[in-house]
CSV table of C-alpha atoms in Angstrom, one decimal:
chain,number,residue,atom,x,y,z
A,1372,MET,CA,147.0,63.5,32.7
A,1373,ARG,CA,149.1,66.1,34.4
A,1374,ILE,CA,146.8,69.2,34.5
A,1375,LEU,CA,147.7,72.7,35.4
A,1376,ILE,CA,144.7,74.9,36.3
A,1377,GLY,CA,145.5,78.7,36.2
A,1378,CYS,CA,143.3,80.9,38.4
A,1379,ASP,CA,143.3,84.6,39.2
A,1380,THR,CA,141.0,83.8,42.1
A,1381,PHE,CA,141.1,80.6,44.2
A,1382,SER,CA,140.8,79.4,47.8
A,1383,PRO,CA,140.4,81.0,50.3
A,1384,ASP,CA,138.5,83.5,48.0
A,1385,VAL,CA,134.7,83.1,48.0
A,1386,ASN,CA,133.2,83.6,44.6
A,1387,GLY,CA,131.8,81.5,41.8
A,1388,ALA,CA,134.9,81.3,39.7
A,1389,ALA,CA,137.0,80.2,42.7
A,1390,ARG,CA,134.5,77.6,43.8
A,1391,PHE,CA,134.2,76.2,40.3
A,1392,ALA,CA,138.0,75.8,40.0
A,1393,GLU,CA,138.2,74.2,43.5
A,1394,ARG,CA,135.5,71.6,42.7
A,1395,LEU,CA,137.0,70.9,39.2
A,1396,ALA,CA,140.5,70.4,40.7
A,1397,ALA,CA,139.2,68.1,43.4
A,1398,GLY,CA,137.0,66.1,41.0
A,1399,LEU,CA,140.0,65.6,38.7
A,1400,VAL,CA,142.1,64.4,41.6
A,1401,GLN,CA,139.4,61.9,42.5
A,1402,ARG,CA,139.6,60.6,38.9
A,1403,GLY,CA,143.3,59.9,39.3
A,1404,HIS,CA,144.8,62.9,37.5
A,1405,ASP,CA,147.9,64.8,38.7
A,1406,VAL,CA,146.5,68.2,39.3
A,1407,HIS,CA,148.5,71.4,39.9
A,1408,VAL,CA,146.9,74.9,40.4
A,1409,ALA,CA,148.6,78.2,39.8
A,1410,ALA,CA,147.0,80.9,42.0
A,1411,PRO,CA,147.7,84.1,43.8
A,1412,SER,CA,149.4,83.9,47.2
A,1413,THR,CA,147.2,84.3,50.3
A,1414,ARG,CA,149.8,86.7,51.7
A,1415,HIS,CA,152.9,88.2,50.0
A,1416,SER,CA,155.4,86.1,51.9
A,1417,ARG,CA,153.7,82.8,51.2
A,1418,VAL,CA,155.1,82.0,47.8
A,1419,GLY,CA,156.0,78.6,46.3
A,1420,ALA,CA,154.5,75.1,45.7
A,1421,PHE,CA,152.4,73.8,48.6
A,1422,ARG,CA,150.4,70.6,49.1
A,1423,GLU,CA,146.9,71.9,50.0
A,1424,THR,CA,143.6,70.2,50.8
A,1425,ILE,CA,140.9,71.6,48.5
A,1426,GLU,CA,137.4,70.2,48.7
A,1427,GLY,CA,138.7,67.3,50.7
A,1428,GLU,CA,141.4,66.4,48.1
A,1429,ARG,CA,145.2,66.9,48.2
A,1430,MET,CA,146.8,68.7,45.3
A,1431,THR,CA,149.8,71.0,44.6
A,1432,VAL,CA,149.0,74.7,44.6
A,1433,HIS,CA,151.7,77.0,43.2
A,1434,ARG,CA,151.2,80.3,45.0
A,1435,ILE,CA,152.4,83.3,43.1
A,1436,ALA,CA,153.5,86.6,44.8
A,1437,SER,CA,150.4,88.8,44.9
A,1438,TRP,CA,149.3,92.2,46.2
A,1439,ARG,CA,146.0,93.3,47.8
A,1440,TRP,CA,143.8,95.5,45.5
A,1441,TYR,CA,142.5,97.9,48.2
A,1442,PRO,CA,139.4,99.1,46.3
A,1443,HIS,CA,138.1,95.5,46.7
A,1444,ASP,CA,137.5,93.8,50.1
A,1445,TRP,CA,139.6,90.7,49.4
A,1446,LEU,CA,140.9,90.6,45.8
A,1447,ARG,CA,144.7,90.0,45.3
A,1448,PHE,CA,146.5,90.3,42.0
A,1449,VAL,CA,149.9,89.3,40.6
A,1450,LEU,CA,152.0,92.1,39.1
A,1451,PRO,CA,151.2,91.7,35.3
A,1452,TRP,CA,154.8,92.5,34.3
A,1453,ARG,CA,156.1,89.6,36.5
A,1454,ALA,CA,153.4,87.1,35.6
A,1455,ARG,CA,155.0,85.6,32.6
A,1456,CYS,CA,158.2,85.0,34.5
A,1457,TYR,CA,156.3,83.1,37.1
A,1458,ALA,CA,154.4,81.2,34.4
A,1459,ARG,CA,157.7,80.0,32.8
A,1460,GLN,CA,159.0,78.8,36.2
A,1461,ILE,CA,155.8,76.8,36.9
A,1462,LEU,CA,155.6,75.3,33.4
A,1463,ASP,CA,159.3,74.3,33.6
A,1464,GLN,CA,158.6,72.6,36.9
A,1465,VAL,CA,155.3,71.0,36.2
A,1466,LYS,CA,155.5,70.1,32.5
A,1467,PRO,CA,151.8,69.7,32.2
A,1468,ASP,CA,149.9,67.8,29.4
A,1469,VAL,CA,147.3,70.5,29.4
A,1470,ILE,CA,146.7,74.0,30.8
A,1471,HIS,CA,143.2,75.1,31.8
A,1472,ILE,CA,143.0,78.8,32.4
A,1473,GLN,CA,140.0,80.2,34.4
A,1474,SER,CA,140.4,83.8,33.2
A,1475,HIS,CA,142.2,85.9,30.6
A,1476,ILE,CA,143.5,88.5,33.0
A,1477,VAL,CA,146.9,88.0,34.7
A,1478,ILE,CA,147.8,84.4,35.6
A,1479,GLY,CA,145.6,83.0,32.8
A,1480,ARG,CA,147.1,85.3,30.2
A,1481,ALA,CA,150.6,84.5,31.2
A,1482,LEU,CA,150.1,80.7,31.2
A,1483,ALA,CA,148.3,80.9,27.8
A,1484,ILE,CA,151.1,82.9,26.2
A,1485,GLU,CA,153.9,80.8,27.6
A,1486,GLY,CA,152.1,77.5,27.2
A,1487,ALA,CA,151.4,78.2,23.5
A,1488,LYS,CA,155.1,78.8,23.0
A,1489,ARG,CA,155.7,75.3,24.3
A,1490,GLY,CA,153.0,73.7,22.2
A,1491,ILE,CA,150.9,72.7,25.3
A,1492,ARG,CA,147.2,72.2,24.7
A,1493,ILE,CA,145.2,75.1,26.3
A,1494,VAL,CA,141.6,75.1,27.4
A,1495,ALA,CA,140.1,78.4,28.5
A,1496,THR,CA,137.0,79.0,30.6
A,1497,ASN,CA,135.7,82.5,30.7
A,1498,HIS,CA,134.1,83.6,34.0
A,1499,VAL,CA,134.7,87.3,33.6
A,1500,MET,CA,133.1,90.2,31.8
A,1501,PRO,CA,135.0,93.5,31.8
A,1502,GLU,CA,131.7,95.1,32.9
A,1503,ASN,CA,131.8,93.1,36.1
A,1504,VAL,CA,134.9,94.8,37.4
A,1505,LEU,CA,134.0,98.4,36.8
A,1506,ASP,CA,133.0,98.8,40.4
A,1507,PHE,CA,136.6,98.3,41.5
A,1508,THR,CA,138.5,100.3,38.9
A,1509,LEU,CA,137.7,103.8,40.4
A,1510,LEU,CA,137.5,105.1,36.8
A,1511,PRO,CA,135.3,108.0,35.8
A,1512,PRO,CA,132.3,107.1,33.5
A,1513,TRP,CA,134.0,108.3,30.3
A,1514,ALA,CA,137.0,106.0,31.0
A,1515,GLU,CA,134.8,103.0,31.8
A,1516,ARG,CA,133.7,102.7,28.2
A,1517,ILE,CA,137.3,102.7,27.1
A,1518,PHE,CA,138.2,100.1,29.7
A,1519,VAL,CA,135.4,97.8,28.6
A,1520,ARG,CA,136.5,97.9,24.9
A,1521,TRP,CA,140.1,97.3,25.9
A,1522,GLY,CA,139.1,94.5,28.2
A,1523,TRP,CA,137.3,92.6,25.4
A,1524,ARG,CA,140.2,93.1,23.0
A,1525,ALA,CA,142.6,91.8,25.7
A,1526,ALA,CA,140.4,88.8,26.2
A,1527,ASP,CA,140.3,88.0,22.5
A,1528,ARG,CA,144.1,88.1,22.3
A,1529,VAL,CA,144.4,85.6,25.1
A,1530,LEU,CA,141.6,83.2,24.1
A,1531,GLN,CA,143.0,82.8,20.6
A,1532,HIS,CA,145.7,80.6,22.1
A,1533,ALA,CA,143.1,78.1,23.3
A,1534,SER,CA,142.1,74.9,21.4
A,1535,ALA,CA,138.7,75.1,23.2
A,1536,VAL,CA,136.9,78.0,24.9
A,1537,THR,CA,134.1,77.4,27.3
A,1538,THR,CA,131.8,79.4,29.5
A,1539,PRO,CA,129.1,78.3,31.9
A,1540,THR,CA,125.9,78.9,29.9
A,1541,ARG,CA,124.7,79.3,26.3
A,1542,ARG,CA,123.8,83.0,26.9
A,1543,ALA,CA,127.3,83.7,28.3
A,1544,ALA,CA,128.8,81.9,25.3
A,1545,ASP,CA,126.7,84.1,22.9
A,1546,PHE,CA,127.8,87.2,24.8
A,1547,LEU,CA,131.5,86.2,24.5
A,1548,GLU,CA,131.1,85.5,20.8
A,1549,ARG,CA,129.5,88.9,20.2
A,1550,ASN,CA,132.3,90.8,22.0
A,1551,THR,CA,135.3,88.8,20.6
A,1552,HIS,CA,136.3,87.0,17.4
A,1553,ARG,CA,136.0,83.6,19.2
A,1554,ARG,CA,133.5,81.2,17.7
A,1555,ASP,CA,132.2,77.7,18.7
A,1556,VAL,CA,132.4,78.7,22.4
A,1557,ARG,CA,131.1,75.7,24.3
A,1558,PRO,CA,128.7,76.1,27.2
A,1559,VAL,CA,129.7,73.9,30.1
A,1560,SER,CA,128.0,74.2,33.4
A,1561,CYS,CA,130.1,74.9,36.5
A,1562,GLY,CA,128.2,72.0,38.0
A,1563,LEU,CA,127.7,70.9,41.6
A,1564,ARG,CA,127.1,67.7,43.5
A,1565,ALA,CA,123.4,67.9,44.4
A,1566,SER,CA,123.7,65.1,47.0
A,1567,ASP,CA,125.8,67.6,49.1
A,1568,TYR,CA,122.6,69.6,49.8
A,1569,THR,CA,119.5,68.8,51.7
A,1570,ALA,CA,116.0,69.6,50.6
A,1571,ASP,CA,113.2,69.9,53.2
A,1572,LEU,CA,109.9,69.2,51.4
A,1573,ALA,CA,107.8,69.7,54.5
A,1574,PRO,CA,105.4,72.7,54.6
A,1575,ARG,CA,107.2,75.9,55.8
A,1576,GLY,CA,106.2,77.3,59.2
A,1577,GLU,CA,108.0,80.6,58.6
A,1578,ASN,CA,108.5,82.8,55.5
A,1579,ARG,CA,112.3,83.0,55.2
A,1580,LEU,CA,113.9,84.6,52.2
A,1581,VAL,CA,117.6,83.9,51.6
A,1582,PHE,CA,120.4,85.3,49.4
A,1583,VAL,CA,123.8,83.7,49.1
A,1584,GLY,CA,126.7,85.5,47.5
A,1585,ARG,CA,129.2,88.4,47.8
A,1586,ILE,CA,127.7,91.6,49.3
A,1587,THR,CA,128.7,93.8,46.4
A,1588,LEU,CA,127.1,96.4,44.1
A,1589,GLU,CA,126.7,94.1,41.1
A,1590,LYS,CA,124.4,91.8,43.2
A,1591,GLU,CA,121.9,94.7,43.6
A,1592,ILE,CA,120.9,93.6,47.1
A,1593,ASP,CA,119.4,97.0,47.7
A,1594,VAL,CA,116.6,95.9,45.3
A,1595,ILE,CA,115.8,93.0,47.6
A,1596,LEU,CA,115.7,95.2,50.7
A,1597,ARG,CA,113.3,97.6,49.0
A,1598,ALA,CA,111.1,94.7,47.9
A,1599,LEU,CA,111.0,93.5,51.5
A,1600,THR,CA,109.4,96.8,52.6
A,1601,ARG,CA,106.6,96.2,50.0
A,1602,LEU,CA,105.6,92.7,51.3
A,1603,ASP,CA,102.3,92.3,53.2
A,1604,PRO,CA,103.2,92.6,56.9
A,1605,SER,CA,100.9,89.6,57.6
A,1606,LEU,CA,103.4,87.4,55.8
A,1607,ASN,CA,106.0,88.3,58.5
A,1608,ALA,CA,108.8,87.6,56.0
A,1609,SER,CA,112.5,87.8,57.0
A,1610,LEU,CA,115.6,88.0,54.9
A,1611,THR,CA,119.0,86.3,55.5
A,1612,LEU,CA,122.0,87.6,53.5
A,1613,VAL,CA,124.7,84.9,53.6
A,1614,GLY,CA,128.1,86.2,52.6
A,1615,ASP,CA,130.2,89.3,53.0
A,1616,GLY,CA,131.6,92.2,51.0
A,1617,ASP,CA,132.4,95.8,50.7
A,1618,GLN,CA,128.7,96.9,50.6
A,1619,ARG,CA,127.7,95.3,53.9
A,1620,ARG,CA,127.9,98.5,56.0
A,1621,ALA,CA,126.0,100.5,53.4
A,1622,LEU,CA,123.2,97.9,53.2
A,1623,GLU,CA,122.9,97.6,57.0
A,1624,LYS,CA,122.4,101.4,57.0
A,1625,LEU,CA,119.8,101.1,54.2
A,1626,ALA,CA,117.9,98.4,56.0
A,1627,ALA,CA,117.7,100.7,59.1
A,1628,GLU,CA,116.5,103.6,56.9
A,1629,LEU,CA,113.9,101.4,55.3
A,1630,GLY,CA,112.7,100.2,58.7
A,1631,VAL,CA,113.4,96.5,58.0
A,1632,ALA,CA,116.6,96.1,60.0
A,1633,ALA,CA,114.9,93.8,62.6
A,1634,ARG,CA,113.9,91.4,59.7
A,1635,VAL,CA,117.2,91.3,58.0
A,1636,ARG,CA,120.2,89.2,59.1
A,1637,PHE,CA,123.7,89.6,57.7
A,1638,THR,CA,125.6,86.4,58.5
A,1639,GLY,CA,129.1,87.4,57.1
A,1640,ARG,CA,131.2,84.5,55.8
A,1641,VAL,CA,130.1,81.1,56.9
A,1642,SER,CA,131.3,77.5,56.6
A,1643,ASP,CA,129.9,75.2,53.9
A,1644,GLU,CA,127.8,73.4,56.5
A,1645,GLN,CA,126.3,76.7,57.8
A,1646,LEU,CA,125.6,77.8,54.2
A,1647,ARG,CA,123.7,74.5,53.4
A,1648,ALA,CA,121.7,74.8,56.6
A,1649,HIS,CA,120.6,78.4,55.7
A,1650,LEU,CA,119.4,77.1,52.4
A,1651,THR,CA,117.6,74.1,53.8
A,1652,GLU,CA,115.8,76.2,56.3
A,1653,ALA,CA,114.7,79.0,53.9
A,1654,SER,CA,111.4,79.3,52.0
A,1655,VAL,CA,112.6,81.2,48.9
A,1656,PHE,CA,115.9,82.0,47.3
A,1657,VAL,CA,116.1,85.6,45.9
A,1658,ILE,CA,118.8,87.0,43.6
A,1659,ALA,CA,118.6,90.4,41.9
A,1660,SER,CA,122.1,90.3,40.3
A,1661,ILE,CA,122.3,91.5,36.6
A,1662,ALA,CA,125.8,90.1,35.9
A,1663,GLU,CA,125.7,86.3,36.5
A,1664,LEU,CA,127.4,84.1,33.9
A,1665,GLN,CA,125.8,81.2,35.7
A,1666,SER,CA,125.4,81.5,39.5
A,1667,ILE,CA,126.5,78.6,41.5
A,1668,ALA,CA,124.6,80.0,44.5
A,1669,THR,CA,121.3,79.7,42.6
A,1670,MET,CA,122.1,76.1,41.7
A,1671,GLU,CA,122.9,75.4,45.3
A,1672,ALA,CA,119.5,76.8,46.2
A,1673,MET,CA,117.8,74.6,43.6
A,1674,ALA,CA,119.7,71.5,45.0
A,1675,SER,CA,118.2,72.5,48.4
A,1676,GLY,CA,114.7,72.3,47.0
A,1677,LEU,CA,114.0,76.1,47.0
A,1678,PRO,CA,111.9,78.0,44.6
A,1679,VAL,CA,114.0,80.9,43.1
A,1680,ILE,CA,113.0,84.5,42.4
A,1681,ALA,CA,115.6,85.9,40.0
A,1682,ALA,CA,116.3,88.9,37.9
A,1683,ASP,CA,115.6,88.3,34.2
A,1684,ALA,CA,119.2,89.1,33.2
A,1685,MET,CA,122.3,87.3,31.8
A,1686,ALA,CA,122.3,83.6,32.6
A,1687,LEU,CA,119.7,83.4,35.4
A,1688,PRO,CA,116.8,82.6,33.0
A,1689,HIS,CA,118.8,79.4,32.2
A,1690,LEU,CA,118.2,78.2,35.7
A,1691,VAL,CA,114.8,79.8,36.6
A,1692,HIS,CA,111.9,78.8,34.4
A,1693,ASP,CA,109.1,81.2,35.2
A,1694,GLY,CA,106.1,79.6,36.8
A,1695,GLU,CA,107.9,76.2,37.1
A,1696,ASN,CA,110.7,76.4,39.7
A,1697,GLY,CA,110.3,80.1,40.5
A,1698,HIS,CA,109.7,83.4,38.9
A,1699,LEU,CA,111.7,86.1,37.0
A,1700,PHE,CA,111.3,89.8,37.5
A,1701,GLN,CA,112.5,92.9,35.6
A,1702,PRO,CA,116.0,93.8,36.9
A,1703,GLY,CA,115.9,96.6,39.4
A,1704,ASN,CA,112.1,96.6,39.8
A,1705,ASP,CA,111.6,96.1,43.5
A,1706,ARG,CA,107.8,96.4,43.1
A,1707,GLU,CA,107.7,93.5,40.7
A,1708,LEU,CA,110.1,91.5,42.8
A,1709,ALA,CA,107.9,91.9,45.9
A,1710,GLU,CA,104.9,90.7,43.8
A,1711,ARG,CA,106.8,87.6,42.7
A,1712,ILE,CA,107.9,86.9,46.3
A,1713,GLU,CA,104.3,87.2,47.6
A,1714,ARG,CA,103.1,84.9,44.8
A,1715,VAL,CA,105.3,82.1,46.0
A,1716,LEU,CA,104.8,82.7,49.7
A,1717,ARG,CA,101.0,82.5,49.2
A,1718,LEU,CA,101.1,79.2,47.3
A,1719,SER,CA,99.3,76.2,48.7
A,1720,ASP,CA,101.4,73.5,50.2
A,1721,GLU,CA,100.8,71.4,47.1
A,1722,GLU,CA,101.8,74.1,44.6
A,1723,TYR,CA,104.8,75.1,46.7
A,1724,GLY,CA,106.0,71.4,46.7
A,1725,ARG,CA,105.6,71.3,43.0
A,1726,MET,CA,108.0,74.2,42.6
A,1727,GLN,CA,110.5,72.6,45.0
A,1728,ARG,CA,110.5,69.4,43.0
A,1729,ALA,CA,110.9,71.4,39.8
A,1730,SER,CA,114.1,72.9,41.2
A,1731,LEU,CA,115.4,69.5,42.3
A,1732,GLU,CA,114.7,68.1,38.8
A,1733,ALA,CA,116.2,71.1,36.9
A,1734,VAL,CA,119.5,71.0,38.8
A,1735,LYS,CA,120.2,67.4,37.7
A,1736,ALA,CA,121.4,68.8,34.4
A,1737,HIS,CA,124.3,70.5,36.2
A,1738,ASP,CA,125.9,67.4,37.8
A,1739,ILE,CA,129.6,68.1,38.5
A,1740,ASP,CA,130.6,64.6,37.2
A,1741,ARG,CA,129.2,65.5,33.8
A,1742,THR,CA,131.1,68.7,33.8
A,1743,ILE,CA,134.4,67.0,34.7
A,1744,ALA,CA,133.9,64.3,32.0
A,1745,THR,CA,133.4,67.1,29.5
A,1746,PHE,CA,136.6,68.8,30.4
A,1747,GLU,CA,138.5,65.5,30.4
A,1748,ALA,CA,137.5,65.1,26.8
A,1749,LEU,CA,138.5,68.7,25.9
A,1750,TYR,CA,141.9,68.1,27.6
A,1751,ARG,CA,142.4,65.1,25.3
A,1752,GLY,CA,141.4,67.0,22.2
A,1753,GLU,CA,138.2,65.0,21.8
A,1754,THR,CA,134.7,66.2,21.1
A,1755,PRO,CA,132.6,65.7,24.3
A,1756,GLU,CA,129.3,64.0,24.2
A,1757,ALA,CA,126.3,66.5,23.9
């Protein structure tokens, strides 16, 4: 098939939606499909169709003129009133058999509307909740409520063009159905290739906590820092924050104020190899976010054989089964988070190994090849196997 994937965020952006689109596109190329991607330009002057290497595979990426959104540390956007014109040009050039949009915002919206006019099959995956972007709107509180209602109505209007609507987890699908008129939303994991990660099942010599992700408000990293101050000093636990974002400076200041700066490392952006090494070397993965529709980072930690301590919010309970491969804690409760961390760090080698193996077993259900096969069926208009 000739497949056009529409993304409002894509390489070199670092976030779950972009990583999913990259892995999906590369996997489809490996299976012999002709894959095209429509995505924002990396700089305003770099516009047009380019052959790019994504996840080790060559594909055509149609870069659309975009502008930096300065309240955000890296986000770029296509001018909404120009998006449909760009969409028509790309569709005339590519003539795809199917369009797979990754959001309902700008590029996805334009491709859905123009693709529907041409009778092209459209599959939509939702990675975005309007609530997730409030930190970057600069709106006053009274206007935020209006924005969220408008956002869900806008999503509904776009998603009605799709023959199939997916989202990464059942809980996220239920949330989408509650906020729109869409029904039969199918949960399809973002997936990953577990063999790309290395699990160290030997007893740990040091107590290293790790978080991987964007350093932004919605990740609630301040809760992790406050929990670190509550840990028994005899554990000598350290924390590595892998990633970057607009909150890094504020969190560095907070770590100093809390007296834990010497035990906290901010790595900034790292290569895939460095990210995997940080996970392999860690003892526990900690995530306090309350807005995860799945969390690829958590799956990467599981594939690295790590117990996970996660906020009991949105989709994280789909990945973390309390007492099996980690523990859940009440969102925002740093005291409870600290108790859960200590519980894992004090496990015997045998009990700790059991949690490691539980993570490795649980992540098997999220194999990327199963995800790609599901989307291939949806592209053909078939019902995927359960």
